[in-house]
Amino acid sequence: MTLRFGVVGTGAIGREHIQRITNTLSGGEVVAVTDINQESARNVVHQFQLNANVYPDDKSLIADTSVDAILVTSWGPAHQATVLAAIEAGKYVFCEKPLATTAEGALSIVEAEVKHGRRLVQVGFMRRYDRGYVKLKEAIDSHEFGAPLMLHCAHRNPEVGEQYTLEMAVNDTLIHEIDVLHWLVNDDYTSIRAIFPRKTKYALSHMQDPQIFILETVGGIVITVEVFVNCKYGYDIQCEVVCEEGTMRLPEVPSIISRKDAKLSTEVLTDWKQRFIDAYDNEIQDFIDAIRKTGQPQGPTAWDGYIAAVTSDAGIRSQQTLEKEPIQLCNKPDFYNH
Amino acid sequence: MTLRFGVVGTGAIGREHIQRITNTLSGGEVVAVTDINQESARNVVHQFQLNANVYPDDKSLIADTSVDAILVTSWGPAHQATVLAAIEAGKYVFCEKPLATTAEGALSIVEAEVKHGRRLVQVGFMRRYDRGYVKLKEAIDSHEFGAPLMLHCAHRNPEVGEQYTLEMAVNDTLIHEIDVLHWLVNDDYTSIRAIFPRKTKYALSHMQDPQIFILETVGGIVITVEVFVNCKYGYDIQCEVVCEEGTMRLPEVPSIISRKDAKLSTEVLTDWKQRFIDAYDNEIQDFIDAIRKTGQPQGPTAWDGYIAAVTSDAGIRSQQTLEKEPIQLCNKPDFYNH
Amino acid sequence: MTLRFGVVGTGAIGREHIQRITNTLSGGEVVAVTDINQESARNVVHQFQLNANVYPDDKSLIADTSVDAILVTSWGPAHQATVLAAIEAGKYVFCEKPLATTAEGALSIVEAEVKHGRRLVQVGFMRRYDRGYVKLKEAIDSHEFGAPLMLHCAHRNPEVGEQYTLEMAVNDTLIHEIDVLHWLVNDDYTSIRAIFPRKTKYALSHMQDPQIFILETVGGIVITVEVFVNCKYGYDIQCEVVCEEGTMRLPEVPSIISRKDAKLSTEVLTDWKQRFIDAYDNEIQDFIDAIRKTGQPQGPTAWDGYIAAVTSDAGIRSQQTLEKEPIQLCNKPDFYNH
Amino acid sequence: MTLRFGVVGTGAIGREHIQRITNTLSGGEVVAVTDINQESARNVVHQFQLNANVYPDDKSLIADTSVDAILVTSWGPAHQATVLAAIEAGKYVFCEKPLATTAEGALSIVEAEVKHGRRLVQVGFMRRYDRGYVKLKEAIDSHEFGAPLMLHCAHRNPEVGEQYTLEMAVNDTLIHEIDVLHWLVNDDYTSIRAIFPRKTKYALSHMQDPQIFILETVGGIVITVEVFVNCKYGYDIQCEVVCEEGTMRLPEVPSIISRKDAKLSTEVLTDWKQRFIDAYDNEIQDFIDAIRKTGQPQGPTAWDGYIAAVTSDAGIRSQQTLEKEPIQLCNKPDFYNH
Ligand SMILES: [Mg+2]
Ligand SMILES: [Mg+2]
Ligand SMILES: [Mg+2]
Ligand SMILES: [Mg+2]
């Protein structure tokens, strides 16, 4: 029983997911596609030799009874409506971040899913499927290191273009830490504060880069995250968890170890796509497998998407005030505790 | 166009490959199985919910016109006959090591394939699909480090059981280095010598453990390989390539980095299956993809299986003589140079 | 020409310095000692077989014309008076931290030294003599990595006793980072803020542990320092400098690299004395050498002692307010710019 | 009570030792010097402002009653006669390698010392004073890792000049491993074999480079040593000890850890002097301290010098034969077992 996908949005990320469902993963098939650019949608069918219908819009694609699951890879502001329509039709949804561009929007999806009565939605926070983070979580959950007290993280990109804005540092960059860190320590955020260090000479004039964010949780954990998007040297994701009995860090990306020109060195990635390439495969494979085995996805939920939206909003407020901004979630539906 | 596998041998390795073809990889399907234990074959069909015929023997399975490729995971001594029959039928073959238990047997397969006129056979030397070895090879082939002069390698297992024999140290353990190292440096072996260090107290009385093997190549590269199968501490594969401009080593297996109890540490694997788990996936996926795209497998060839057989024979002779034993290959068919 | 030391305070640190001057270093000699416990002073002379006079107090020791330099290793509150008396007598002073227990006291020493017209005082901030920090500073000063933007530091002790107080986390622990970090980046602090994460279960009830301090500089550098004095796993000092072109970290303490029991590990120190043992030797040797060669010490100055005092005061205020507390220095005498 | 040195040979190594005795170490003083180039001897006195007599030859220097210990840093072929004369005079000797240029010569020194009845001689094998080797030895001697079975070592220099000969690869380079490794495992060598890999393009035409040496011990330990003196990338000394319960390696030389230009790297030394700079200090300090405390040196003995001579001879024979050459020592005088 193959999981049949309808893809909404055939841009770069959409094509990558189509590629992995078609040529790398097991148990899934793309049977329908749509894009506001219809030619793009048709080209994708041809490019990947799909046996798939091309639809004029998300509504008609969702209505196709041969479609089991909607893969939402459209423009961010369009996500919310497509996800709500899919839930309305009782279809599974894998939605790339953001689930919605506002906290209210994300909450409306949570409410629709709760009303539906069964999990349908998974949000594309792929880091939870990275082996390093998975091992960190296993170690934390084993209690072998005692309770986590602090996290020291860094999210570094070699460079960003002119279109990159101050808000994107939160919505597109920090967002990955926002999701993965509360999952890692199984706790909820209470506040976030932005701090602006000296600007690198490589930052464009409209941008503050680097930035430091300090998140605190209900349990008192303090999290420092450096966001540095013109760090020049590579794409580098760091996470150190300081616990009562010891500390743990993400593994370095494996690389051959060379001795040359008076240096002992390993490689640092420069292309972000390489860093989580297995995680992208794993998140979609898990979506397929979980639905085939249990009838529900088991990855990041709509509630996680809501947490990300609320926390991002607070982060952006703090970029303006440089004050500690509270993060207040509404009550978590019991639905998401199972 | 799915590649349809007939599996000969449904023991442990057979089941693992069936599992990955069925649930992990893309583009393959198991449509026929056989085993000398027919109940084992039937159980596998049930266990993996295969839509597959159960055959009484390899001949009848090979004759099934719905079978495109034969996966040989039977007992080693049975491999040669199955592979020859598959070639006779013009079918693709993925054969676990050894290709044959004698150099003559391996050579007969080479000759059959050459006569057939097109590559059909891939041997299950999975290390060539390990990311670490692949990166080593890319670095060597880039000439950035100059010519390779020496390799220092270690193959360590935490322990082996009573059934493990002196010959198995060559045929089952060293065999992986034998295959991957000549591929790595693109050279042929000329001799091998065994050296027996002090025995570990953990070696059973009939065994010599550890052992050191010194291989030399046509190009003059000297390779030292430590084989230590009761090293206790873990499963550990090391390979350092010393070149004219610098050295390169295999990456360590990625693991979280912890500080605890006055130690800064990472984990060493103890289960050999974990070490090359991705490589096993990759070798079969590549077999499927290459056949689908080009009509031929592109992995380790029957000729590579022949090299392994000749080199193993010399290694076992040296275990008896402790002398430098020559390794003489017959002329390489031009067929394998493309 | 040997530098002849008079030692004020023959407790643990005093004895260690006497030991190194007498048995390890070159060019110094202890010729006079005093301690409020006269028997301790006499015992030290005997223990190290010194050819030294025992004095009843610092005044009479300073007056001894055979004494070139005063080594101040008495109780902290006594430092200021001894240092001022030594300056008054025109003698060199090596004073262990703190130079004075108040900013005003430190400033009075600065003023006395300026009035004297020539450098006499060195403060015992030994980290500047640690090879790791020295190499970090060389790399920063080389401009090869561009300007420093952020520092991420940790100061971890395995445990502290009941006598350890909240203020000591600043005055005795953070003080080392306070001194070494402004020297490292050649900048002055403008503010400090304390953050209190979840308490470790190993913290005594009167203590907050761990703590995070955020320092900012005139040049905009943001420094995060984790102070964690019951971290259990070891004594561990970390410092990462994030610059415009790349990052640099302190080396790990060298240790044999072992593979055992499924771990690849190096040792983490548990005894803080081992961590900077070479630095302690180097700071006193440099004090001796600089005076012998140039007539002045060249290590951490009285002004550096004043900076430490002012910054510590602000740090302690922030432990109470958890607000960003300003750090305001009086004008730096030109005297210290050479 | 200062140890008063007479230095025989004021070339580069002699000056370095004079420098450390005079300006770095404690408890030693240079009171006499000689050199076949008398002007060199006089210059050294001036350069280091020594209060020392200049003698026309080693005999007259040894005769000076104010001289306690002879430091032999002359041309290698001259060592034996000076050491014998010093023993004859009952004076301590610190002799740079080689103790003698022939095994017979070394043995004559052993016999003279035994006849004298008390240890006088220490040979300048400084590696035993390197912290890394010391820690390896402590770990081996603790039996925590079980018995050592194999050692894998490398001795790499960035390059050598035209004057470097095949024999020097043994006498000047391998010699350090020859001494330190038998001390490390507390065992004696029984044979050595040279293997010649493919030559690096950087080797001069008269030279074989790299070379591999295989040493075996009475206890069955097998030692592989790569000697590679034009490795280009740096000066790098590696030693891995494979034991029954695990393995241990020398630490890497500590260096700041940088991330820059897509590399995570540490520095590899290029100047061999930097590698063992602390060990050179420690060996002389220990020579001084041991004599002052116990009346005898406790470092590498004349017997160790003899072992080095016999083993080097066998190594050079194997460079000619490429066969396993036996290493036969005469009976060890009981004198050296204490
Ligand atoms: Mg995603
Ligand atoms: Mg295989
Ligand atoms: Mg100090
Ligand atoms: Mg020496």
PDB file of N, CA and C in Angstrom, chain A residues 217-254:
ATOM      1  N   THR A 217      13.305  28.599  29.685  1.00  0.00           N
ATOM      2  CA  THR A 217      12.184  27.651  29.662  1.00  0.00           C
ATOM      3  C   THR A 217      11.474  27.604  31.010  1.00  0.00           C
ATOM      4  N   VAL A 218      10.313  26.979  30.990  1.00  0.00           N
ATOM      5  CA  VAL A 218       9.537  26.766  32.221  1.00  0.00           C
ATOM      6  C   VAL A 218      10.402  26.103  33.281  1.00  0.00           C
ATOM      7  N   GLY A 219      11.218  25.154  32.874  1.00  0.00           N
ATOM      8  CA  GLY A 219      12.060  24.431  33.829  1.00  0.00           C
ATOM      9  C   GLY A 219      13.325  25.175  34.201  1.00  0.00           C
ATOM     10  N   GLY A 220      13.532  26.361  33.663  1.00  0.00           N
ATOM     11  CA  GLY A 220      14.677  27.177  34.054  1.00  0.00           C
ATOM     12  C   GLY A 220      15.907  27.006  33.188  1.00  0.00           C
ATOM     13  N   ILE A 221      15.812  26.192  32.165  1.00  0.00           N
ATOM     14  CA  ILE A 221      16.954  26.037  31.266  1.00  0.00           C
ATOM     15  C   ILE A 221      17.218  27.349  30.539  1.00  0.00           C
ATOM     16  N   VAL A 222      18.492  27.729  30.446  1.00  0.00           N
ATOM     17  CA  VAL A 222      18.873  28.922  29.698  1.00  0.00           C
ATOM     18  C   VAL A 222      19.606  28.478  28.438  1.00  0.00           C
ATOM     19  N   ILE A 223      19.136  29.001  27.328  1.00  0.00           N
ATOM     20  CA  ILE A 223      19.652  28.605  26.019  1.00  0.00           C
ATOM     21  C   ILE A 223      20.251  29.825  25.342  1.00  0.00           C
ATOM     22  N   THR A 224      21.525  29.735  24.967  1.00  0.00           N
ATOM     23  CA  THR A 224      22.123  30.804  24.166  1.00  0.00           C
ATOM     24  C   THR A 224      22.278  30.300  22.743  1.00  0.00           C
ATOM     25  N   VAL A 225      21.806  31.089  21.802  1.00  0.00           N
ATOM     26  CA  VAL A 225      21.933  30.717  20.386  1.00  0.00           C
ATOM     27  C   VAL A 225      22.592  31.862  19.635  1.00  0.00           C
ATOM     28  N   GLU A 226      23.728  31.575  19.068  1.00  0.00           N
ATOM     29  CA  GLU A 226      24.368  32.546  18.176  1.00  0.00           C
ATOM     30  C   GLU A 226      23.824  32.314  16.773  1.00  0.00           C
ATOM     31  N   VAL A 227      23.328  33.376  16.163  1.00  0.00           N
ATOM     32  CA  VAL A 227      22.894  33.314  14.759  1.00  0.00           C
ATOM     33  C   VAL A 227      23.842  34.214  13.977  1.00  0.00           C
ATOM     34  N   PHE A 228      24.578  33.621  13.071  1.00  0.00           N
ATOM     35  CA  PHE A 228      25.645  34.367  12.375  1.00  0.00           C
ATOM     36  C   PHE A 228      25.593  33.928  10.918  1.00  0.00           C
ATOM     37  N   VAL A 229      25.003  34.772  10.086  1.00  0.00           N
ATOM     38  CA  VAL A 229      24.687  34.326   8.734  1.00  0.00           C
ATOM     39  C   VAL A 229      25.676  34.777   7.662  1.00  0.00           C
ATOM     40  N   ASN A 230      26.708  35.473   8.093  1.00  0.00           N
ATOM     41  CA  ASN A 230      27.823  35.798   7.178  1.00  0.00           C
ATOM     42  C   ASN A 230      29.141  35.415   7.838  1.00  0.00           C
ATOM     43  N   CYS A 231      29.175  34.192   8.362  1.00  0.00           N
ATOM     44  CA  CYS A 231      30.356  33.799   9.142  1.00  0.00           C
ATOM     45  C   CYS A 231      31.517  33.425   8.242  1.00  0.00           C
ATOM     46  N   LYS A 232      31.268  33.361   6.967  1.00  0.00           N
ATOM     47  CA  LYS A 232      32.290  33.129   5.928  1.00  0.00           C
ATOM     48  C   LYS A 232      32.866  31.712   5.879  1.00  0.00           C
ATOM     49  N   TYR A 233      33.158  31.137   7.032  1.00  0.00           N
ATOM     50  CA  TYR A 233      33.983  29.924   6.982  1.00  0.00           C
ATOM     51  C   TYR A 233      33.221  28.654   6.614  1.00  0.00           C
ATOM     52  N   GLY A 234      31.890  28.649   6.783  1.00  0.00           N
ATOM     53  CA  GLY A 234      31.159  27.437   6.447  1.00  0.00           C
ATOM     54  C   GLY A 234      29.760  27.425   7.021  1.00  0.00           C
ATOM     55  N   TYR A 235      29.059  26.355   6.728  1.00  0.00           N
ATOM     56  CA  TYR A 235      27.735  26.146   7.325  1.00  0.00           C
ATOM     57  C   TYR A 235      27.956  25.243   8.516  1.00  0.00           C
ATOM     58  N   ASP A 236      27.622  25.744   9.688  1.00  0.00           N
ATOM     59  CA  ASP A 236      28.041  25.044  10.897  1.00  0.00           C
ATOM     60  C   ASP A 236      26.947  25.161  11.953  1.00  0.00           C
ATOM     61  N   ILE A 237      26.507  24.023  12.420  1.00  0.00           N
ATOM     62  CA  ILE A 237      25.433  23.958  13.420  1.00  0.00           C
ATOM     63  C   ILE A 237      26.015  23.334  14.671  1.00  0.00           C
ATOM     64  N   GLN A 238      25.986  24.081  15.760  1.00  0.00           N
ATOM     65  CA  GLN A 238      26.544  23.565  16.998  1.00  0.00           C
ATOM     66  C   GLN A 238      25.502  23.560  18.102  1.00  0.00           C
ATOM     67  N   CYS A 239      25.586  22.564  18.936  1.00  0.00           N
ATOM     68  CA  CYS A 239      24.660  22.456  20.067  1.00  0.00           C
ATOM     69  C   CYS A 239      25.355  21.699  21.185  1.00  0.00           C
ATOM     70  N   GLU A 240      25.561  22.387  22.295  1.00  0.00           N
ATOM     71  CA  GLU A 240      26.138  21.770  23.484  1.00  0.00           C
ATOM     72  C   GLU A 240      25.089  21.795  24.583  1.00  0.00           C
ATOM     73  N   VAL A 241      24.872  20.644  25.194  1.00  0.00           N
ATOM     74  CA  VAL A 241      23.900  20.529  26.283  1.00  0.00           C
ATOM     75  C   VAL A 241      24.682  20.339  27.576  1.00  0.00           C
ATOM     76  N   VAL A 242      24.516  21.273  28.500  1.00  0.00           N
ATOM     77  CA  VAL A 242      25.233  21.192  29.773  1.00  0.00           C
ATOM     78  C   VAL A 242      24.262  20.662  30.823  1.00  0.00           C
ATOM     79  N   CYS A 243      24.578  19.481  31.343  1.00  0.00           N
ATOM     80  CA  CYS A 243      23.703  18.825  32.315  1.00  0.00           C
ATOM     81  C   CYS A 243      24.377  18.770  33.685  1.00  0.00           C
ATOM     82  N   GLU A 244      23.665  18.215  34.618  1.00  0.00           N
ATOM     83  CA  GLU A 244      24.167  18.163  36.001  1.00  0.00           C
ATOM     84  C   GLU A 244      25.390  17.269  36.161  1.00  0.00           C
ATOM     85  N   GLU A 245      25.526  16.261  35.301  1.00  0.00           N
ATOM     86  CA  GLU A 245      26.631  15.301  35.458  1.00  0.00           C
ATOM     87  C   GLU A 245      27.669  15.391  34.353  1.00  0.00           C
ATOM     88  N   GLY A 246      27.385  16.206  33.347  1.00  0.00           N
ATOM     89  CA  GLY A 246      28.332  16.290  32.240  1.00  0.00           C
ATOM     90  C   GLY A 246      27.709  17.035  31.081  1.00  0.00           C
ATOM     91  N   THR A 247      28.452  17.101  30.002  1.00  0.00           N
ATOM     92  CA  THR A 247      27.978  17.833  28.831  1.00  0.00           C
ATOM     93  C   THR A 247      28.008  16.933  27.603  1.00  0.00           C
ATOM     94  N   MET A 248      27.220  17.319  26.617  1.00  0.00           N
ATOM     95  CA  MET A 248      27.165  16.586  25.345  1.00  0.00           C
ATOM     96  C   MET A 248      27.112  17.584  24.209  1.00  0.00           C
ATOM     97  N   ARG A 249      27.763  17.255  23.116  1.00  0.00           N
ATOM     98  CA  ARG A 249      27.708  18.119  21.934  1.00  0.00           C
ATOM     99  C   ARG A 249      27.317  17.317  20.706  1.00  0.00           C
ATOM    100  N   LEU A 250      26.723  18.002  19.753  1.00  0.00           N
ATOM    101  CA  LEU A 250      26.495  17.406  18.439  1.00  0.00           C
ATOM    102  C   LEU A 250      27.828  16.925  17.880  1.00  0.00           C
ATOM    103  N   PRO A 251      27.825  15.792  17.190  1.00  0.00           N
ATOM    104  CA  PRO A 251      29.041  15.376  16.474  1.00  0.00           C
ATOM    105  C   PRO A 251      29.413  16.403  15.404  1.00  0.00           C
ATOM    106  N   GLU A 252      30.695  16.459  15.099  1.00  0.00           N
ATOM    107  CA  GLU A 252      31.092  17.195  13.905  1.00  0.00           C
ATOM    108  C   GLU A 252      30.649  16.378  12.688  1.00  0.00           C
ATOM    109  N   VAL A 253      30.414  17.044  11.592  1.00  0.00           N
ATOM    110  CA  VAL A 253      30.080  16.338  10.354  1.00  0.00           C
ATOM    111  C   VAL A 253      31.277  15.468   9.961  1.00  0.00           C
ATOM    112  N   PRO A 254      31.066  14.169   9.719  1.00  0.00           N
ATOM    113  CA  PRO A 254      32.220  13.312   9.432  1.00  0.00           C
ATOM    114  C   PRO A 254      32.915  13.731   8.134  1.00  0.00           C
TER     115      PRO A 254
END
